[in-house]
Amino acid sequence: MARTTDSDLAPHELRVLVAVADTDGFSAAARSLGLTQSAVSHSVRGSERKIGAVLFDRGRAGARPTPAGEKAVAHARRILRLLDVLTAEARGAAMSDAAEGPLRIAAFRSAALHLLPPVLERLRARHRGIEPRVRIVREVGRGTAGEVADGKADIAIATLGGSAPLPPGLVAGGLFEEPYTLVHAAGHAAPRSLPLVDWAENCGSYTRDWWAAQDWIPKATVEAEDDGAVLSLVSGGHGMAIMPALSLVGAPDSVAIADLGPERPTRRVGYVTSSELAGAAVVRACVRELRATATHLRLAPVSLPTAPPT
């Protein structure tokens, strides 16, 4: 039988690390865990000793993870989540229904608005034991995939195929490919003469080369917070925009949508999960419903070789 060693971190030590990171301090972590501050401090010092690195910078403003601490906390979250899945799936197997327990989903805004609602409806209808929890994250920087890498989400709806590599330990699967189109107020005679309305999440590395080659696209004069605000401004006649299909689901009649031609850019949308959770029943159920919903919405399917089995 395998034995623990003095360098092994116990689950309660992992929970302390996560609590300190989430609350930015030892006192707040102690309150959230029902412990004394000295017990939290002792636990963190013990974890640092076992790992051989300082995990938190202590100061008057609280405690912030060091680079080593960020990695440790991310792994701690993922390990604790895996322990939760172990319990839920063992219980579910005993009851002949393995898909139960919480399911943490990260999604960017347009996916949360137009793709997730039918997915959640299908999940609840087929798997009453699943408890979905949705977090909406801007798809910039590390985006939704970063939520999975940090152990804050079990699965993310993400844009795929950009220049940034997938974080280590994650796997991805394709769902659909959506084209970009020119969007402007209906009835405008010369929409390409309008000023450009844009938002930070729009122009990823997958569209940048195409974008740079279009001499008719001006520099954006209006930077909106999200695609919903862009659509509202365009509808009001304040400019044109170049937007992916998912952002245009349910667009009002006051908006006209024009094809950008055969060389138009496209955006690949898929899911990202961790390698250790790819086989979990709740994640597999979510992937099935994501694929079914994408088919129902008639979005062009796309596949990636890294997709985990479902």
mmCIF file of N, CA and C in Angstrom, residues 85-183:
data_model
loop_
_atom_site.group_PDB
_atom_site.id
_atom_site.type_symbol
_atom_site.label_atom_id
_atom_site.label_comp_id
_atom_site.label_asym_id
_atom_site.label_seq_id
_atom_site.Cartn_x
_atom_site.Cartn_y
_atom_site.Cartn_z
ATOM 1 N N VAL A 85 -15.205 15.153 -8.040
ATOM 2 C CA VAL A 85 -15.717 14.322 -9.132
ATOM 3 C C VAL A 85 -15.643 12.851 -8.753
ATOM 4 N N LEU A 86 -14.545 12.467 -8.111
ATOM 5 C CA LEU A 86 -14.403 11.071 -7.667
ATOM 6 C C LEU A 86 -15.595 10.671 -6.804
ATOM 7 N N THR A 87 -15.940 11.517 -5.836
ATOM 8 C CA THR A 87 -17.058 11.201 -4.940
ATOM 9 C C THR A 87 -18.376 11.144 -5.692
ATOM 10 N N ALA A 88 -18.612 12.161 -6.560
ATOM 11 C CA ALA A 88 -19.882 12.231 -7.286
ATOM 12 C C ALA A 88 -20.047 11.057 -8.240
ATOM 13 N N GLU A 89 -18.974 10.690 -8.933
ATOM 14 C CA GLU A 89 -19.099 9.612 -9.916
ATOM 15 C C GLU A 89 -19.203 8.251 -9.242
ATOM 16 N N ALA A 90 -18.526 8.081 -8.129
ATOM 17 C CA ALA A 90 -18.667 6.820 -7.405
ATOM 18 C C ALA A 90 -20.091 6.673 -6.882
ATOM 19 N N ARG A 91 -20.649 7.752 -6.363
ATOM 20 C CA ARG A 91 -22.028 7.720 -5.883
ATOM 21 C C ARG A 91 -22.989 7.496 -7.045
ATOM 22 N N GLY A 92 -22.723 8.199 -8.160
ATOM 23 C CA GLY A 92 -23.589 8.059 -9.325
ATOM 24 C C GLY A 92 -23.546 6.660 -9.903
ATOM 25 N N ALA A 93 -22.358 6.046 -9.919
ATOM 26 C CA ALA A 93 -22.238 4.683 -10.441
ATOM 27 C C ALA A 93 -23.043 3.710 -9.592
ATOM 28 N N ALA A 94 -23.041 3.939 -8.296
ATOM 29 C CA ALA A 94 -23.810 3.068 -7.409
ATOM 30 C C ALA A 94 -25.307 3.201 -7.648
ATOM 31 N N MET A 95 -25.716 4.371 -8.178
ATOM 32 C CA MET A 95 -27.140 4.623 -8.428
ATOM 33 C C MET A 95 -27.476 4.465 -9.904
ATOM 34 N N SER A 96 -26.511 3.969 -10.719
ATOM 35 C CA SER A 96 -26.691 3.770 -12.163
ATOM 36 C C SER A 96 -26.935 5.084 -12.895
ATOM 37 N N ASP A 97 -26.444 6.190 -12.353
ATOM 38 C CA ASP A 97 -26.558 7.487 -13.018
ATOM 39 C C ASP A 97 -25.321 8.289 -12.661
ATOM 40 N N ALA A 98 -24.278 8.186 -13.485
ATOM 41 C CA ALA A 98 -22.983 8.750 -13.126
ATOM 42 C C ALA A 98 -22.896 10.251 -13.291
ATOM 43 N N ALA A 99 -23.776 10.848 -14.114
ATOM 44 C CA ALA A 99 -23.664 12.284 -14.379
ATOM 45 C C ALA A 99 -24.424 13.069 -13.318
ATOM 46 N N GLU A 100 -23.718 13.463 -12.279
ATOM 47 C CA GLU A 100 -24.339 14.276 -11.241
ATOM 48 C C GLU A 100 -23.285 15.139 -10.581
ATOM 49 N N GLY A 101 -23.755 16.159 -9.863
ATOM 50 C CA GLY A 101 -22.854 17.064 -9.180
ATOM 51 C C GLY A 101 -22.673 18.368 -9.920
ATOM 52 N N PRO A 102 -21.886 19.287 -9.362
ATOM 53 C CA PRO A 102 -21.684 20.591 -9.995
ATOM 54 C C PRO A 102 -20.907 20.483 -11.305
ATOM 55 N N LEU A 103 -21.204 21.384 -12.213
ATOM 56 C CA LEU A 103 -20.500 21.496 -13.489
ATOM 57 C C LEU A 103 -20.204 22.965 -13.706
ATOM 58 N N ARG A 104 -18.936 23.347 -13.618
ATOM 59 C CA ARG A 104 -18.539 24.753 -13.728
ATOM 60 C C ARG A 104 -18.172 25.057 -15.181
ATOM 61 N N ILE A 105 -18.916 25.989 -15.777
ATOM 62 C CA ILE A 105 -18.750 26.327 -17.195
ATOM 63 C C ILE A 105 -18.306 27.782 -17.315
ATOM 64 N N ALA A 106 -17.250 28.007 -18.089
ATOM 65 C CA ALA A 106 -16.829 29.370 -18.420
ATOM 66 C C ALA A 106 -17.163 29.611 -19.890
ATOM 67 N N ALA A 107 -17.693 30.780 -20.196
ATOM 68 C CA ALA A 107 -18.079 31.082 -21.574
ATOM 69 C C ALA A 107 -17.892 32.563 -21.849
ATOM 70 N N PHE A 108 -17.571 32.884 -23.103
ATOM 71 C CA PHE A 108 -17.553 34.300 -23.473
ATOM 72 C C PHE A 108 -18.993 34.736 -23.752
ATOM 73 N N ARG A 109 -19.205 36.046 -23.848
ATOM 74 C CA ARG A 109 -20.553 36.602 -23.784
ATOM 75 C C ARG A 109 -21.514 36.053 -24.833
ATOM 76 N N SER A 110 -21.137 36.072 -26.109
ATOM 77 C CA SER A 110 -22.087 35.644 -27.140
ATOM 78 C C SER A 110 -22.404 34.163 -27.012
ATOM 79 N N ALA A 111 -21.447 33.363 -26.574
ATOM 80 C CA ALA A 111 -21.715 31.943 -26.344
ATOM 81 C C ALA A 111 -22.673 31.764 -25.172
ATOM 82 N N ALA A 112 -22.473 32.575 -24.125
ATOM 83 C CA ALA A 112 -23.357 32.486 -22.964
ATOM 84 C C ALA A 112 -24.785 32.902 -23.321
ATOM 85 N N LEU A 113 -24.913 33.865 -24.233
ATOM 86 C CA LEU A 113 -26.235 34.357 -24.616
ATOM 87 C C LEU A 113 -26.974 33.414 -25.554
ATOM 88 N N HIS A 114 -26.270 32.869 -26.546
ATOM 89 C CA HIS A 114 -26.956 32.181 -27.633
ATOM 90 C C HIS A 114 -26.718 30.677 -27.691
ATOM 91 N N LEU A 115 -25.632 30.194 -27.121
ATOM 92 C CA LEU A 115 -25.321 28.768 -27.177
ATOM 93 C C LEU A 115 -25.666 28.058 -25.872
ATOM 94 N N LEU A 116 -25.364 28.679 -24.751
ATOM 95 C CA LEU A 116 -25.533 28.002 -23.470
ATOM 96 C C LEU A 116 -26.980 27.755 -23.048
ATOM 97 N N PRO A 117 -27.919 28.686 -23.247
ATOM 98 C CA PRO A 117 -29.286 28.418 -22.748
ATOM 99 C C PRO A 117 -29.872 27.089 -23.214
ATOM 100 N N PRO A 118 -29.853 26.764 -24.519
ATOM 101 C CA PRO A 118 -30.381 25.439 -24.899
ATOM 102 C C PRO A 118 -29.535 24.284 -24.371
ATOM 103 N N VAL A 119 -28.218 24.508 -24.227
ATOM 104 C CA VAL A 119 -27.363 23.463 -23.661
ATOM 105 C C VAL A 119 -27.772 23.173 -22.218
ATOM 106 N N LEU A 120 -27.986 24.222 -21.438
ATOM 107 C CA LEU A 120 -28.374 24.040 -20.043
ATOM 108 C C LEU A 120 -29.754 23.398 -19.940
ATOM 109 N N GLU A 121 -30.649 23.782 -20.838
ATOM 110 C CA GLU A 121 -31.989 23.191 -20.829
ATOM 111 C C GLU A 121 -31.917 21.693 -21.111
ATOM 112 N N ARG A 122 -31.106 21.313 -22.080
ATOM 113 C CA ARG A 122 -30.965 19.894 -22.424
ATOM 114 C C ARG A 122 -30.291 19.122 -21.285
ATOM 115 N N LEU A 123 -29.294 19.739 -20.666
ATOM 116 C CA LEU A 123 -28.609 19.072 -19.559
ATOM 117 C C LEU A 123 -29.567 18.806 -18.406
ATOM 118 N N ARG A 124 -30.351 19.818 -18.064
ATOM 119 C CA ARG A 124 -31.272 19.652 -16.929
ATOM 120 C C ARG A 124 -32.357 18.626 -17.239
ATOM 121 N N ALA A 125 -32.762 18.551 -18.510
ATOM 122 C CA ALA A 125 -33.798 17.586 -18.876
ATOM 123 C C ALA A 125 -33.279 16.156 -18.837
ATOM 124 N N ARG A 126 -32.020 15.959 -19.217
ATOM 125 C CA ARG A 126 -31.468 14.609 -19.333
ATOM 126 C C ARG A 126 -30.707 14.163 -18.089
ATOM 127 N N HIS A 127 -30.195 15.114 -17.331
ATOM 128 C CA HIS A 127 -29.361 14.785 -16.167
ATOM 129 C C HIS A 127 -29.764 15.686 -15.002
ATOM 130 N N ARG A 128 -30.778 15.265 -14.295
ATOM 131 C CA ARG A 128 -31.310 16.095 -13.213
ATOM 132 C C ARG A 128 -30.314 16.278 -12.076
ATOM 133 N N GLY A 129 -29.338 15.391 -12.008
ATOM 134 C CA GLY A 129 -28.358 15.505 -10.930
ATOM 135 C C GLY A 129 -27.238 16.493 -11.199
ATOM 136 N N ILE A 130 -27.142 17.004 -12.427
ATOM 137 C CA ILE A 130 -26.085 17.969 -12.755
ATOM 138 C C ILE A 130 -26.496 19.364 -12.295
ATOM 139 N N GLU A 131 -25.558 20.082 -11.692
ATOM 140 C CA GLU A 131 -25.810 21.430 -11.191
ATOM 141 C C GLU A 131 -24.893 22.408 -11.935
ATOM 142 N N PRO A 132 -25.346 22.970 -13.062
ATOM 143 C CA PRO A 132 -24.485 23.870 -13.844
ATOM 144 C C PRO A 132 -24.244 25.200 -13.120
ATOM 145 N N ARG A 133 -23.015 25.668 -13.221
ATOM 146 C CA ARG A 133 -22.636 26.984 -12.690
ATOM 147 C C ARG A 133 -21.864 27.701 -13.784
ATOM 148 N N VAL A 134 -22.370 28.829 -14.224
ATOM 149 C CA VAL A 134 -21.814 29.511 -15.394
ATOM 150 C C VAL A 134 -21.069 30.768 -14.968
ATOM 151 N N ARG A 135 -19.904 30.947 -15.566
ATOM 152 C CA ARG A 135 -19.088 32.147 -15.339
ATOM 153 C C ARG A 135 -18.812 32.771 -16.705
ATOM 154 N N ILE A 136 -19.184 34.028 -16.897
ATOM 155 C CA ILE A 136 -18.961 34.723 -18.161
ATOM 156 C C ILE A 136 -17.635 35.466 -18.081
ATOM 157 N N VAL A 137 -16.766 35.192 -19.043
ATOM 158 C CA VAL A 137 -15.394 35.713 -19.029
ATOM 159 C C VAL A 137 -15.095 36.363 -20.373
ATOM 160 N N ARG A 138 -14.424 37.480 -20.364
ATOM 161 C CA ARG A 138 -14.030 38.117 -21.619
ATOM 162 C C ARG A 138 -13.001 37.244 -22.335
ATOM 163 N N GLU A 139 -13.174 37.098 -23.635
ATOM 164 C CA GLU A 139 -12.279 36.244 -24.420
ATOM 165 C C GLU A 139 -11.090 37.072 -24.918
ATOM 166 N N VAL A 140 -10.336 37.597 -23.970
ATOM 167 C CA VAL A 140 -9.095 38.322 -24.246
ATOM 168 C C VAL A 140 -8.031 37.779 -23.301
ATOM 169 N N GLY A 141 -6.774 37.913 -23.694
ATOM 170 C CA GLY A 141 -5.707 37.358 -22.859
ATOM 171 C C GLY A 141 -5.856 35.857 -22.743
ATOM 172 N N ARG A 142 -5.863 35.356 -21.525
ATOM 173 C CA ARG A 142 -5.996 33.916 -21.296
ATOM 174 C C ARG A 142 -7.431 33.449 -21.485
ATOM 175 N N GLY A 143 -8.393 34.357 -21.434
ATOM 176 C CA GLY A 143 -9.772 34.070 -21.751
ATOM 177 C C GLY A 143 -10.382 32.934 -20.951
ATOM 178 N N THR A 144 -11.358 32.279 -21.574
ATOM 179 C CA THR A 144 -12.072 31.214 -20.876
ATOM 180 C C THR A 144 -11.189 29.997 -20.621
ATOM 181 N N ALA A 145 -10.241 29.716 -21.529
ATOM 182 C CA ALA A 145 -9.337 28.584 -21.316
ATOM 183 C C ALA A 145 -8.511 28.782 -20.052
ATOM 184 N N GLY A 146 -8.174 30.027 -19.748
ATOM 185 C CA GLY A 146 -7.426 30.320 -18.533
ATOM 186 C C GLY A 146 -8.187 29.951 -17.279
ATOM 187 N N GLU A 147 -9.526 30.033 -17.335
ATOM 188 C CA GLU A 147 -10.338 29.635 -16.186
ATOM 189 C C GLU A 147 -10.186 28.142 -15.901
ATOM 190 N N VAL A 148 -10.103 27.352 -16.972
ATOM 191 C CA VAL A 148 -9.901 25.907 -16.798
ATOM 192 C C VAL A 148 -8.493 25.639 -16.279
ATOM 193 N N ALA A 149 -7.505 26.316 -16.871
ATOM 194 C CA ALA A 149 -6.116 26.118 -16.445
ATOM 195 C C ALA A 149 -5.935 26.466 -14.975
ATOM 196 N N ASP A 150 -6.663 27.474 -14.490
ATOM 197 C CA ASP A 150 -6.542 27.905 -13.101
ATOM 198 C C ASP A 150 -7.420 27.093 -12.158
ATOM 199 N N GLY A 151 -8.136 26.116 -12.696
ATOM 200 C CA GLY A 151 -8.983 25.284 -11.855
ATOM 201 C C GLY A 151 -10.279 25.931 -11.440
ATOM 202 N N LYS A 152 -10.682 27.029 -12.106
ATOM 203 C CA LYS A 152 -11.914 27.727 -11.758
ATOM 204 C C LYS A 152 -13.107 27.246 -12.576
ATOM 205 N N ALA A 153 -12.858 26.489 -13.633
ATOM 206 C CA ALA A 153 -13.927 25.955 -14.480
ATOM 207 C C ALA A 153 -13.572 24.538 -14.889
ATOM 208 N N ASP A 154 -14.602 23.726 -15.091
ATOM 209 C CA ASP A 154 -14.401 22.349 -15.556
ATOM 210 C C ASP A 154 -14.319 22.296 -17.075
ATOM 211 N N ILE A 155 -15.055 23.166 -17.732
ATOM 212 C CA ILE A 155 -15.091 23.216 -19.188
ATOM 213 C C ILE A 155 -15.328 24.656 -19.606
ATOM 214 N N ALA A 156 -14.722 25.042 -20.709
ATOM 215 C CA ALA A 156 -14.872 26.406 -21.215
ATOM 216 C C ALA A 156 -15.316 26.359 -22.659
ATOM 217 N N ILE A 157 -16.202 27.261 -23.026
ATOM 218 C CA ILE A 157 -16.494 27.506 -24.432
ATOM 219 C C ILE A 157 -15.524 28.590 -24.859
ATOM 220 N N ALA A 158 -14.680 28.274 -25.843
ATOM 221 C CA ALA A 158 -13.554 29.141 -26.164
ATOM 222 C C ALA A 158 -13.388 29.284 -27.665
ATOM 223 N N THR A 159 -12.699 30.341 -28.073
ATOM 224 C CA THR A 159 -12.289 30.470 -29.464
ATOM 225 C C THR A 159 -10.979 29.706 -29.620
ATOM 226 N N LEU A 160 -10.866 28.957 -30.711
ATOM 227 C CA LEU A 160 -9.728 28.083 -30.928
ATOM 228 C C LEU A 160 -8.952 28.514 -32.165
ATOM 229 N N GLY A 161 -7.701 28.077 -32.243
ATOM 230 C CA GLY A 161 -6.922 28.294 -33.452
ATOM 231 C C GLY A 161 -6.149 29.586 -33.489
ATOM 232 N N GLY A 162 -6.097 30.314 -32.393
ATOM 233 C CA GLY A 162 -5.309 31.532 -32.355
ATOM 234 C C GLY A 162 -3.834 31.226 -32.202
ATOM 235 N N SER A 163 -3.033 32.274 -32.122
ATOM 236 C CA SER A 163 -1.583 32.095 -32.030
ATOM 237 C C SER A 163 -1.140 31.624 -30.653
ATOM 238 N N ALA A 164 -1.935 31.925 -29.616
ATOM 239 C CA ALA A 164 -1.557 31.520 -28.261
ATOM 240 C C ALA A 164 -1.757 30.020 -28.091
ATOM 241 N N PRO A 165 -0.750 29.285 -27.631
ATOM 242 C CA PRO A 165 -0.908 27.841 -27.448
ATOM 243 C C PRO A 165 -1.838 27.528 -26.292
ATOM 244 N N LEU A 166 -2.440 26.364 -26.326
ATOM 245 C CA LEU A 166 -3.291 25.924 -25.244
ATOM 246 C C LEU A 166 -2.427 25.694 -24.002
ATOM 247 N N PRO A 167 -2.849 26.172 -22.843
ATOM 248 C CA PRO A 167 -2.054 25.947 -21.633
ATOM 249 C C PRO A 167 -1.791 24.467 -21.400
ATOM 250 N N PRO A 168 -0.655 24.119 -20.808
ATOM 251 C CA PRO A 168 -0.327 22.712 -20.547
ATOM 252 C C PRO A 168 -1.405 22.037 -19.712
ATOM 253 N N GLY A 169 -1.657 20.776 -20.017
ATOM 254 C CA GLY A 169 -2.627 20.006 -19.248
ATOM 255 C C GLY A 169 -4.059 20.151 -19.708
ATOM 256 N N LEU A 170 -4.294 20.926 -20.777
ATOM 257 C CA LEU A 170 -5.648 21.115 -21.276
ATOM 258 C C LEU A 170 -5.814 20.428 -22.628
ATOM 259 N N VAL A 171 -7.040 20.060 -22.940
ATOM 260 C CA VAL A 171 -7.384 19.482 -24.241
ATOM 261 C C VAL A 171 -8.557 20.264 -24.808
ATOM 262 N N ALA A 172 -8.661 20.278 -26.131
ATOM 263 C CA ALA A 172 -9.713 21.044 -26.788
ATOM 264 C C ALA A 172 -10.431 20.205 -27.816
ATOM 265 N N GLY A 173 -11.663 20.547 -28.089
ATOM 266 C CA GLY A 173 -12.448 19.906 -29.137
ATOM 267 C C GLY A 173 -13.235 20.957 -29.888
ATOM 268 N N GLY A 174 -13.350 20.806 -31.207
ATOM 269 C CA GLY A 174 -14.069 21.775 -32.018
ATOM 270 C C GLY A 174 -15.573 21.577 -31.959
ATOM 271 N N LEU A 175 -16.305 22.661 -32.065
ATOM 272 C CA LEU A 175 -17.762 22.619 -32.104
ATOM 273 C C LEU A 175 -18.301 23.135 -33.434
ATOM 274 N N PHE A 176 -17.893 24.336 -33.829
ATOM 275 C CA PHE A 176 -18.376 24.899 -35.081
ATOM 276 C C PHE A 176 -17.459 26.022 -35.537
ATOM 277 N N GLU A 177 -17.619 26.396 -36.799
ATOM 278 C CA GLU A 177 -16.861 27.493 -37.381
ATOM 279 C C GLU A 177 -17.851 28.548 -37.844
ATOM 280 N N GLU A 178 -17.663 29.760 -37.399
ATOM 281 C CA GLU A 178 -18.613 30.811 -37.741
ATOM 282 C C GLU A 178 -17.957 31.874 -38.617
ATOM 283 N N PRO A 179 -18.632 32.310 -39.689
ATOM 284 C CA PRO A 179 -18.068 33.330 -40.564
ATOM 285 C C PRO A 179 -18.261 34.734 -39.986
ATOM 286 N N TYR A 180 -17.383 35.629 -40.374
ATOM 287 C CA TYR A 180 -17.561 37.047 -40.078
ATOM 288 C C TYR A 180 -18.338 37.685 -41.226
ATOM 289 N N THR A 181 -19.167 38.664 -40.879
ATOM 290 C CA THR A 181 -19.935 39.380 -41.882
ATOM 291 C C THR A 181 -19.889 40.871 -41.599
ATOM 292 N N LEU A 182 -20.237 41.655 -42.611
ATOM 293 C CA LEU A 182 -20.335 43.105 -42.471
ATOM 294 C C LEU A 182 -21.736 43.442 -41.965
ATOM 295 N N VAL A 183 -21.803 44.225 -40.919
ATOM 296 C CA VAL A 183 -23.075 44.564 -40.287
ATOM 297 C C VAL A 183 -23.244 46.082 -40.307
#
